Structures are given as C-alpha cells and as structure tokens.
Short mmCIF file of C-alpha atoms in Angstrom, two decimals:
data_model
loop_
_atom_site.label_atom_id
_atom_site.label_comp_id
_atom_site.label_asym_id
_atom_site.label_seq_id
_atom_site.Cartn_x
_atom_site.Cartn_y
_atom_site.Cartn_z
CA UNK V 1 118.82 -47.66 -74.87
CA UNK V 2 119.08 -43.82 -74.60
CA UNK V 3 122.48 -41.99 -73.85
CA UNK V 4 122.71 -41.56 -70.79
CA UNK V 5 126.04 -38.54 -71.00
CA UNK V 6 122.85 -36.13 -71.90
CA UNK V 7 121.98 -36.42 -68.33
CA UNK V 8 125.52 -35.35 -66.81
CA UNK V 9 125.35 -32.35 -69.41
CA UNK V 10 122.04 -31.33 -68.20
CA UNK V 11 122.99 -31.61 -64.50
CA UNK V 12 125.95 -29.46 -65.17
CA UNK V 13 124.49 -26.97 -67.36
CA UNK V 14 121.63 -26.83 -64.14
CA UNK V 15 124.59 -26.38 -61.79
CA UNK V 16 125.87 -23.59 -63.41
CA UNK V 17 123.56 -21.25 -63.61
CA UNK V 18 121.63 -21.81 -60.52
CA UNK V 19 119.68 -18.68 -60.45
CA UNK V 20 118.68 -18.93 -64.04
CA UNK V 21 115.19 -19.55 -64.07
CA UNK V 22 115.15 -20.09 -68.12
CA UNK V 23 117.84 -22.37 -67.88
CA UNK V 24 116.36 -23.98 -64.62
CA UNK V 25 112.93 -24.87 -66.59
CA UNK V 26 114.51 -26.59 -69.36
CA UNK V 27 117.05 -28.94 -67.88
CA UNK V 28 113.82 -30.32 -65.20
CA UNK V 29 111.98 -30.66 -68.85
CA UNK V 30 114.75 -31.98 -70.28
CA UNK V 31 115.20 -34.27 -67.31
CA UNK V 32 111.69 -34.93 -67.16
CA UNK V 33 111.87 -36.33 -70.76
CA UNK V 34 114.71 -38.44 -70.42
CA UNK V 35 113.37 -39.62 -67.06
CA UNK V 36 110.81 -41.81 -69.22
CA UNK V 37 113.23 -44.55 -69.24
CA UNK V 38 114.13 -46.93 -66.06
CA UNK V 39 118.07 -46.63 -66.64
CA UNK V 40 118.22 -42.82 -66.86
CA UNK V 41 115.87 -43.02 -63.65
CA UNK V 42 118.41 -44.31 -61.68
CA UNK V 43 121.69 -42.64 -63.46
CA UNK V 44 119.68 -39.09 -62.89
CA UNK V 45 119.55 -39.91 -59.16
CA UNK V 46 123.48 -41.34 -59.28
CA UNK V 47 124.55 -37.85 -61.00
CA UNK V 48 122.85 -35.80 -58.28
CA UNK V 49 119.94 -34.31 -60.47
CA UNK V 50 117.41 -34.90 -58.00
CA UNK V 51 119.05 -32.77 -55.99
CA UNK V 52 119.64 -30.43 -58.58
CA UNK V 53 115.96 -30.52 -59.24
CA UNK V 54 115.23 -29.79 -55.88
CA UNK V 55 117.46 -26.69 -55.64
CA UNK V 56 116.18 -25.37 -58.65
CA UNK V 57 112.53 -25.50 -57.08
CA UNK V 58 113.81 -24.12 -54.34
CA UNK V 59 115.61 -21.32 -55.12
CA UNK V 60 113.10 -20.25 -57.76
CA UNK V 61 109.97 -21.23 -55.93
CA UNK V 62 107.62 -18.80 -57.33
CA UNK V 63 109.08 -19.46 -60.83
CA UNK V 64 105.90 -21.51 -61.80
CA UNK V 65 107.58 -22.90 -64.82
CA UNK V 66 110.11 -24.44 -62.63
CA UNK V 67 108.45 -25.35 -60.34
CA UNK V 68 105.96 -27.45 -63.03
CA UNK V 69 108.84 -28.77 -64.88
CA UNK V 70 110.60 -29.91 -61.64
CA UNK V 71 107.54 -31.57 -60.29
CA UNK V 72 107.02 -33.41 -63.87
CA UNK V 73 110.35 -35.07 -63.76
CA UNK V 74 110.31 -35.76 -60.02
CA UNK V 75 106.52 -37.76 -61.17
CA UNK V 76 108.73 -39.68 -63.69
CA UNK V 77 111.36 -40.44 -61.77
CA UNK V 78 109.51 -41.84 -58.28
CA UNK V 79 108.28 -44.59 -60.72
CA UNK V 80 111.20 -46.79 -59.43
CA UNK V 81 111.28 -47.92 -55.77
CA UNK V 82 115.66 -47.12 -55.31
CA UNK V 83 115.09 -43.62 -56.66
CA UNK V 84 111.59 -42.78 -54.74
CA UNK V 85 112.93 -44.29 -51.58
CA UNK V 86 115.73 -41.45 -52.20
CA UNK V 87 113.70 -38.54 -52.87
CA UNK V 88 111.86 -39.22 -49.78
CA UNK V 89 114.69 -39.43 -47.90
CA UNK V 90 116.45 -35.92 -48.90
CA UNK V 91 113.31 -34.09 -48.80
CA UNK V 92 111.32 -34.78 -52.46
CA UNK V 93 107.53 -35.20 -50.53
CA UNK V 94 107.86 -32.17 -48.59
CA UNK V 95 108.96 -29.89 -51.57
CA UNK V 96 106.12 -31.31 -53.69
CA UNK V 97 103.73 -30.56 -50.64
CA UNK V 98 105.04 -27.12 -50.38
CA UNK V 99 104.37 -26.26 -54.40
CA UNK V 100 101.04 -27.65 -54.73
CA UNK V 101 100.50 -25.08 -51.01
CA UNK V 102 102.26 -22.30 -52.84
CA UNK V 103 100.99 -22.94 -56.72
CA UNK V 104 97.43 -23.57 -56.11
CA UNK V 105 95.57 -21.73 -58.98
CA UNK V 106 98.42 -23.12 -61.36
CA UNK V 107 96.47 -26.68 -62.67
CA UNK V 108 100.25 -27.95 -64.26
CA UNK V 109 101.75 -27.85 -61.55
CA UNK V 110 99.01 -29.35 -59.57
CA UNK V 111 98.84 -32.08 -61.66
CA UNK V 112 102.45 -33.17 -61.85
CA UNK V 113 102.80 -32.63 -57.84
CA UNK V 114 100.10 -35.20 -57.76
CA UNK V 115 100.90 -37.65 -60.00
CA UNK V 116 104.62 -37.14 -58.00
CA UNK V 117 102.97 -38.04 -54.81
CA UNK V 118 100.71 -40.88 -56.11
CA UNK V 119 103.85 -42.64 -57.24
CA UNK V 120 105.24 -41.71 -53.98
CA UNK V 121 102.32 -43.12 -51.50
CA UNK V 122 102.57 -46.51 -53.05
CA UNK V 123 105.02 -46.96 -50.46
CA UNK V 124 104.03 -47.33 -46.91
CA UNK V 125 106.35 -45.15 -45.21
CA UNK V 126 106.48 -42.54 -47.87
CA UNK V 127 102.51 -42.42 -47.60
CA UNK V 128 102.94 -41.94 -43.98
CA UNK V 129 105.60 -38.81 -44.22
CA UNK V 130 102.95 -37.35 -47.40
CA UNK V 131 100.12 -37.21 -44.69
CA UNK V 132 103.02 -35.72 -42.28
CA UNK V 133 103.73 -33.30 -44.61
CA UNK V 134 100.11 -32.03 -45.13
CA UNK V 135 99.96 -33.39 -48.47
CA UNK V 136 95.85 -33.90 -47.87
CA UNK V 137 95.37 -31.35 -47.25
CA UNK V 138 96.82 -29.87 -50.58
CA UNK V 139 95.57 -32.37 -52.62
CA UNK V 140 92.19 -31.35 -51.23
CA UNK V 141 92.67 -27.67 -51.40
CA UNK V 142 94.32 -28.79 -55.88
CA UNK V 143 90.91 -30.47 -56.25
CA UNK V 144 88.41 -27.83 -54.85
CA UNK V 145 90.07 -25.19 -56.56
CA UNK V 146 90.18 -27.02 -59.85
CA UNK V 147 86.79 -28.53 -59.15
CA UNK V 148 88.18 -31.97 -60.03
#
C-alpha cells in the first residue's frame, strides 16, 4: 500500500501557494496519480484536497493546465461511492460543468471532465444534479466540437 503522508504534503504545499498556477497543476497531477488507489481516495477527501482541488480550479479557472489536472484527479477520485457522494455535495458536478463550458476547444480537459462526470452519473441523484447543472448540454457542445 502507497504512503499515504505524500498526500498531506501535497495538500499543504497546494494551500500555500494558492495563486500559484505552476504549483497548482502539479499537486492536482500529483493528486491525480496517487488517487489511483482506493485508500488514498478516501484519505485525499479526509485531508481536504478535494476542496483544495476545487479552489485551485477556481481561482485559476482559465489556467487550462489546472483546470485539466484538477478534472483528472477529481475522474479518479469519484470512482468510490463515500468520496463521489462528497464532491457532489460541496459543489464537484457543477465545477466540472463549468470547465468543460469554459474549456471547450481544450480536448484534455474535455476528456477528464467527462470521464469525472461518467463516474459521477452512476449515481441516481448525482445524475439528476449533472442534468441540473447543464452538463448535456456540455457534453454535447465537448463532442461536436471534437467531432467525437
């Protein structure tokens, strides 16, 4: 089994440079990586780095590095139930809806929002609050542009 201190470090390192756009991209790759395994899954989203994820996309929203490295590790880590169910709840679907909106002619980041969201919809009410969200819609407007 995997360390899982490298996690904490990353989260702080995240934490303390918020505005850090270099620094930002790595730790969500980073993250990303390490979110591979079931056990970091769950310690990542104990230590706060979903949320640390999210205000990395947020505050550097046109940073389209970030913003593909963030939506990577949020696809790995909505592969368990506990830690989608989370991200739902503190606002993962509609931050993934608003890159794919925002980062349409970028295919990387169109790709890891969707695969984010696929894991998502499995479940029922998440599903529902992706449709909410317009999430169709950009899926829809990812595929024509990317003639997939």
């Amino acid at each position: 089994m995997p360390q899982l201190g490298g996690a904490a470090a990353l989260i702080a390192v995240a934490r303390s440079a918020p505005s850090n756009a270099e620094v930002q991209a790595s730790v969500a790759a980073a993250l990303r990586n390490l979110a591979i395994d079931e056990n970091q899954q769950c310690a990542i989203q104990e230590m706060g780095g979903i949320d640390v994820l999210m205000k990395a996309a947020h505050a550097l929203s046109s940073d389209t590095e970030v913003v593909a490295h963030v939506a990577a590790a949020l696809w790995n880590l909505s592969r368990t139930p506990t830690v989608a169910s989370e991200m739902a709840k503190i606002g993962a679907v509609e931050l993934l809806v608003n890159a794919a909106t925002s980062h349409v002619a970028n295919s990387l980041v169109q790709t890891n929002v969707a695969g984010a969201l696929r894991h998502l919809a499995v479940r029922e009410e998440i599903a529902e609050k992706i449709v909410s969200a317009g999430g169709l819609p950009a899926l829809l407007a990812s595929a024509a542009a990317h003639q997939v």
